[in-house]
Coordinates of C-alpha atoms in Angstrom, one line a residue:
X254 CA 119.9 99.7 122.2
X255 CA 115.9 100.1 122.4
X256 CA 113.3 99.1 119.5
X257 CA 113.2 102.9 118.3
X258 CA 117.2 102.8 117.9
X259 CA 116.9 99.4 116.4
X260 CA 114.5 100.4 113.9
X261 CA 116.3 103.6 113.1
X262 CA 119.4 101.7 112.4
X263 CA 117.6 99.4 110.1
X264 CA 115.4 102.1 108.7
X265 CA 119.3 104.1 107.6
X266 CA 120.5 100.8 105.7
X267 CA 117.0 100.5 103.7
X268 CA 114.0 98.1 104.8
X269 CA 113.5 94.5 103.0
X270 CA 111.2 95.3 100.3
X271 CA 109.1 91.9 101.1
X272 CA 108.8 93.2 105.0
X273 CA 108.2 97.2 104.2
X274 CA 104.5 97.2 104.1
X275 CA 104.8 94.9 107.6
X276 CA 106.8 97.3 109.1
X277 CA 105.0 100.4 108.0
X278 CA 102.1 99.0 109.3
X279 CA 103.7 98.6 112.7
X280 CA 104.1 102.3 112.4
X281 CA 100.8 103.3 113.0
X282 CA 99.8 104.4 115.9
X283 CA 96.9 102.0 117.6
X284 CA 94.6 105.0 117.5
X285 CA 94.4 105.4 114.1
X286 CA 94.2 101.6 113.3
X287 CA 90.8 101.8 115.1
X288 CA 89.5 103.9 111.8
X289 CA 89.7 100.4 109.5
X290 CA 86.3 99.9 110.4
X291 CA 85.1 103.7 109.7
X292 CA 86.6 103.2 106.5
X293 CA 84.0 101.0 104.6
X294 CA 81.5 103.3 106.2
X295 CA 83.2 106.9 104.4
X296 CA 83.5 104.9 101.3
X297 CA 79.6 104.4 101.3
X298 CA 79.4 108.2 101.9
X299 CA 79.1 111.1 99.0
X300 CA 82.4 113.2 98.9
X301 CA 82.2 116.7 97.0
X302 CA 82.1 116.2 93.6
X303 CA 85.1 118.9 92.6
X304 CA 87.1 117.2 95.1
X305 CA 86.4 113.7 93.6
X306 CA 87.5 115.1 90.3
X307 CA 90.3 116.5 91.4
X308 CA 91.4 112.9 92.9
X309 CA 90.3 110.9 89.7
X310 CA 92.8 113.8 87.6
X311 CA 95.6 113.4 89.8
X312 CA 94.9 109.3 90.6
X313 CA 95.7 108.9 87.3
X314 CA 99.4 111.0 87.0
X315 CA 100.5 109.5 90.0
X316 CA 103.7 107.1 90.0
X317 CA 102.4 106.6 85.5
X318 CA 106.5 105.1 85.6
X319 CA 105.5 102.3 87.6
X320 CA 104.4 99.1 85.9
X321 CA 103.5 97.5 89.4
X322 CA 100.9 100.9 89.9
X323 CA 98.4 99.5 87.8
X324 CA 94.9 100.4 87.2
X325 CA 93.5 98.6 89.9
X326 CA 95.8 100.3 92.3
X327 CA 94.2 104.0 90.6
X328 CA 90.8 103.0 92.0
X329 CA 92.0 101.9 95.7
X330 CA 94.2 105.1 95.4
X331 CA 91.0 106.9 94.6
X332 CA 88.5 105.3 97.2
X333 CA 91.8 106.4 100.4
X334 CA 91.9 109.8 98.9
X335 CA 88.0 110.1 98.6
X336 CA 87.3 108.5 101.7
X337 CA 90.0 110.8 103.8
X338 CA 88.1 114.1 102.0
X339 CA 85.0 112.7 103.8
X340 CA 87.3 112.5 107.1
X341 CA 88.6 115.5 107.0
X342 CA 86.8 118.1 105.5
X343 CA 88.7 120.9 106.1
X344 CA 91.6 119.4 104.5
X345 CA 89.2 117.7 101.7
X346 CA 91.9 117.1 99.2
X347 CA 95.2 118.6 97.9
X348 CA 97.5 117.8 95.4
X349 CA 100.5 116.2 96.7
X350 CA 98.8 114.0 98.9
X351 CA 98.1 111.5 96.0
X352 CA 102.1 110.4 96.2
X353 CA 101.9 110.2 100.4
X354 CA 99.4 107.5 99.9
X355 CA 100.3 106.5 96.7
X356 CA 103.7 104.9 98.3
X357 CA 101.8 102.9 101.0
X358 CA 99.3 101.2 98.9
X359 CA 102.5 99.9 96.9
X360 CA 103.8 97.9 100.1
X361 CA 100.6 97.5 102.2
X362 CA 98.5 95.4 100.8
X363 CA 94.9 96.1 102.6
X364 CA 93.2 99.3 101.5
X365 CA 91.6 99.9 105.0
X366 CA 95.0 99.9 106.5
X367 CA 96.8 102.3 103.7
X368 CA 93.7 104.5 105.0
X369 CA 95.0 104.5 108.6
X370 CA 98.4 104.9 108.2
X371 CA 97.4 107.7 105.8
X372 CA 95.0 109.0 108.5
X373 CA 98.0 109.0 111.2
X374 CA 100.7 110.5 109.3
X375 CA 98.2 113.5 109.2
X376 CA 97.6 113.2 112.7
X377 CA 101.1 111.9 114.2
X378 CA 103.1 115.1 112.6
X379 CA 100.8 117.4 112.2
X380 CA 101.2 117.1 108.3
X381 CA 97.3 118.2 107.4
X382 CA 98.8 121.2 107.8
X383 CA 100.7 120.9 105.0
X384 CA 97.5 120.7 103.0
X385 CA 95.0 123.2 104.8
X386 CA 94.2 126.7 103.4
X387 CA 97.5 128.7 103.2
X388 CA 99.8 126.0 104.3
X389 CA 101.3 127.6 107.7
X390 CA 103.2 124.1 108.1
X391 CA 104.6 124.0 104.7
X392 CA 105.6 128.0 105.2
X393 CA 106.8 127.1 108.2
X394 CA 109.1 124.7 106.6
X395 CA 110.2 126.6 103.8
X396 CA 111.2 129.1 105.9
X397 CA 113.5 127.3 108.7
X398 CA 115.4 125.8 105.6
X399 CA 115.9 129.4 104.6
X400 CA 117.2 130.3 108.3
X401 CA 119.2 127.5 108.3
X402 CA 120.9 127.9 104.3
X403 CA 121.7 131.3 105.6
X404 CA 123.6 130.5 108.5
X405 CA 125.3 126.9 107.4
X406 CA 126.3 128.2 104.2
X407 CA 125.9 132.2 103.8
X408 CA 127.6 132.0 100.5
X409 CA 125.0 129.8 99.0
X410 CA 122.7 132.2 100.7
X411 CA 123.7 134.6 98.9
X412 CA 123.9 133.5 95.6
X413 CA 119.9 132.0 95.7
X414 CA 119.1 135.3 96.4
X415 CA 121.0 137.1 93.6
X416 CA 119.7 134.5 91.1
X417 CA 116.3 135.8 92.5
X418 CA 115.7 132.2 93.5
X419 CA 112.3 131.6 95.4
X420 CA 112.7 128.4 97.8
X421 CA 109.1 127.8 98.6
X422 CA 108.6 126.9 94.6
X423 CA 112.0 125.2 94.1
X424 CA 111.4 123.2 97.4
X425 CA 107.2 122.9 98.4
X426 CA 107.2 119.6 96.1
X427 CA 109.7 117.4 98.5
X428 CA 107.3 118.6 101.3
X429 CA 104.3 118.0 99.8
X430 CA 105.1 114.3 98.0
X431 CA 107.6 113.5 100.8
X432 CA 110.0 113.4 98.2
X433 CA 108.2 111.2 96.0
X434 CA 108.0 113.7 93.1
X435 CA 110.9 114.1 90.3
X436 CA 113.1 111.9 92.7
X437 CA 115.0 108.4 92.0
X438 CA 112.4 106.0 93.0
X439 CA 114.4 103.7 95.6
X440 CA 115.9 106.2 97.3
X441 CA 112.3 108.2 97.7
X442 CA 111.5 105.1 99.4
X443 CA 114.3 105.1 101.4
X444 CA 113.9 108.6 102.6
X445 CA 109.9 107.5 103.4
X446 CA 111.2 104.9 105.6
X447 CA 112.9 107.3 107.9
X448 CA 110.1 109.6 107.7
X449 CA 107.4 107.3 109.2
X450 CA 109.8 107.3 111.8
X451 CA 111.1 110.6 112.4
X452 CA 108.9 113.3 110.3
X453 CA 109.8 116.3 109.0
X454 CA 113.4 116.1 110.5
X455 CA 114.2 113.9 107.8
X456 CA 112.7 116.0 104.8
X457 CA 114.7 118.6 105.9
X458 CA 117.8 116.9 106.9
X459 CA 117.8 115.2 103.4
X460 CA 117.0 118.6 101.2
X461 CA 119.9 120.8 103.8
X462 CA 122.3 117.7 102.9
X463 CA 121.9 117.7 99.2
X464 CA 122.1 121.4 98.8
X465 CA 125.4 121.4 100.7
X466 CA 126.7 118.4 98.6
X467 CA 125.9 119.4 95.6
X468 CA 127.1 123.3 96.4
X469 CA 129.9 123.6 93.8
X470 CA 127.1 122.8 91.2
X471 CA 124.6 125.1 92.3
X472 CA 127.4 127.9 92.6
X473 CA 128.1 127.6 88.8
X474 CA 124.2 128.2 87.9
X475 CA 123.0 131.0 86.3
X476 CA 119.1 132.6 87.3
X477 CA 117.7 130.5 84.2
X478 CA 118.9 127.5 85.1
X479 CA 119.4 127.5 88.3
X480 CA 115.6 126.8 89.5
X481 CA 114.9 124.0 87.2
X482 CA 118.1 122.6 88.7
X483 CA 116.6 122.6 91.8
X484 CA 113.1 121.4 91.7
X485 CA 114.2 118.8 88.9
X486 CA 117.9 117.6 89.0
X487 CA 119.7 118.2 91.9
X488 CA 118.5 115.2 93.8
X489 CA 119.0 113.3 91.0
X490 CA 122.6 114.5 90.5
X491 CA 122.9 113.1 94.0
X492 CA 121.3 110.0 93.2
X493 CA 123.9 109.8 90.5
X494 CA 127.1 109.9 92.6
X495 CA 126.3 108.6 95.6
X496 CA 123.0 106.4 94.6
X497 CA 120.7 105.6 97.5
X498 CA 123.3 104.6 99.9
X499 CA 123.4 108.4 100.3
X500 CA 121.1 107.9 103.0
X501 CA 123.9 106.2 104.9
X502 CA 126.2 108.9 104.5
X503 CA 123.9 111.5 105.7
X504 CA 122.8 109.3 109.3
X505 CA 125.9 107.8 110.6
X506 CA 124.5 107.7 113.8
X507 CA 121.4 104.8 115.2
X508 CA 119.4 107.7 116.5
X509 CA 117.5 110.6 114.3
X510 CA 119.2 114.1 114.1
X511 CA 116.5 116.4 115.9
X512 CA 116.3 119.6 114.0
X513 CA 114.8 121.0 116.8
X514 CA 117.9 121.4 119.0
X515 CA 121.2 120.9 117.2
X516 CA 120.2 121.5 113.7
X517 CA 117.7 124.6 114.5
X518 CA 119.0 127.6 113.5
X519 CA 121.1 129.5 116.3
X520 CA 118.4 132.4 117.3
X521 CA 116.4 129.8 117.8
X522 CA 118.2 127.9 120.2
X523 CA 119.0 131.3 121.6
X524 CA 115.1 131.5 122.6
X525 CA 114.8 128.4 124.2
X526 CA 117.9 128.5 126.0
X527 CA 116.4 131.4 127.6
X528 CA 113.5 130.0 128.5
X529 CA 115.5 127.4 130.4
X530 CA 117.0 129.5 131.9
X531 CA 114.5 131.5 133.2
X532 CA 112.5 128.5 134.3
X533 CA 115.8 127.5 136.6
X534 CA 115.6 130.9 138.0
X535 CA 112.0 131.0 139.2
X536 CA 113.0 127.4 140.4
X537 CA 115.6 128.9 142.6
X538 CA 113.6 131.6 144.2
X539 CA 110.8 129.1 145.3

């Protein structure tokens, strides 16, 4: 089995709380680490001052249920938040992002570093787009769960869209927060685990699966009730029956499910197995 299968298997039955931030940190790719010393430098540097509200505002919402996220740990969440607007500038700052490094200065201990493993999670998969002007990766997102609700379970399909049901409000929030908002605490963390190591596969995979589980449920709703269900209790529900071994049930396997090839949806696949196939062809002629 190699390290990545290893660490997958490990990541499935929940990381030691007292070796999380060591093992996050071991996630970041040795590119980004190299911006610990730029960090002391943006923090010196003058950020918009809109933006820097903006952070203080949501700095101080963020994880309010947590004893351990103290005061202290508002100001360093501030200075990574503030000093990644300076970064970035076309990304500046957007609300979600608080939680994403909110959730690593809780396990990693030195600022500097929760600022590079912030940096690379941006980077790594592509998830500034989340944040940019119009969100294309977010849409993006939204929109393959829709393809893939509507051909898994057309029934549930169906009844979202007679309840009038708009999926990019119920669902942004687990995108955006990596389902750090309105969800159970430790399994959040558990779902964080596998997303350091697998991205966006895991968001999905975890948001398809609860749907699906908790179908029956969602089938009984009525229009009113049904979105607050969503976006606020579903996962919890979840949480409820199963609690955050659910992440076991859902990866029985040591390697990630890639949503790219046996979880895309099938007109998808369709397109690339054409492309294969045409590729073969020219292959052939040569």
């Amino acid at each position: 089995m190699c390290i990545r299968d290893r660490w997958w298997k490990k990541a499935v039955e929940g990381f030691p709380n007292d070796m999380r931030g060591e093992i996050w940190t071991r996630c970041i790719t040795p590119k980004s680490l190299l911006l610990k010393e730029q960090y002391l430098t943006l923090l010196n540097e003058k950020a918009d001052p809109r933006v820097c509200n903006d952070i203080e505002q949501d700095s101080k919402r963020t994880f309010s249920f947590i004893p351990k996220f103290l005061e202290s740990q508002k100001i360093r969440l501030y200075n990574v938040l503030k000093a990644y607007s300076i970064y970035d500038p076309e990304i500046g700052y957007c609300q979600g992002m608080s939680y994403v490094a909110a959730i690593l200065l809780l396990y990693i201990p030195d600022e500097a570093v929760v600022f590079c493993a912030f940096a690379d999670i941006m980077d790594k998969f592509d998830w500034r787009k989340l944040y940019m002007k119009g969100m294309p990766k977010l849409v993006e997102l939204v929109n393959f769960l829709s393809q893939a609700i509507k051909e898994r379970a057309p029934d549930l399909y169906a009844h979202l869209e007679n309840c009038d049901i708009n999926l990019f409000g119920a669902f942004s929030h687990l995108f955006l927060t990596v389902f750090m908002y309105s969800t159970p605490f430790d399994f959040a963390v558990r779902v964080f685990d596998l997303f350091l190591l697998s991205g966006e596969n895991v968001i999905l995979e975890c948001t398809l699966a609860t749907l699906f589980t908790m179908k029956s449920t969602i089938m009984a709703c009525k229009q009113l009730d049904l979105h607050e269900y969503l976006r606020k209790n579903m996962i919890k529900d979840c949480y409820i029956i199963y609690g955050p071994n659910y992440i076991c049930l859902l990866y029985t396997s040591p390697s990630p499910r890639d949503l790219s090839t046996s979880r895309m949806p099938s007109s998808a696949c369709k397109k690339k197995k054409k492309k294969k196939t045409k590729q073969r062809h020219k292959k052939k002629k040569k």
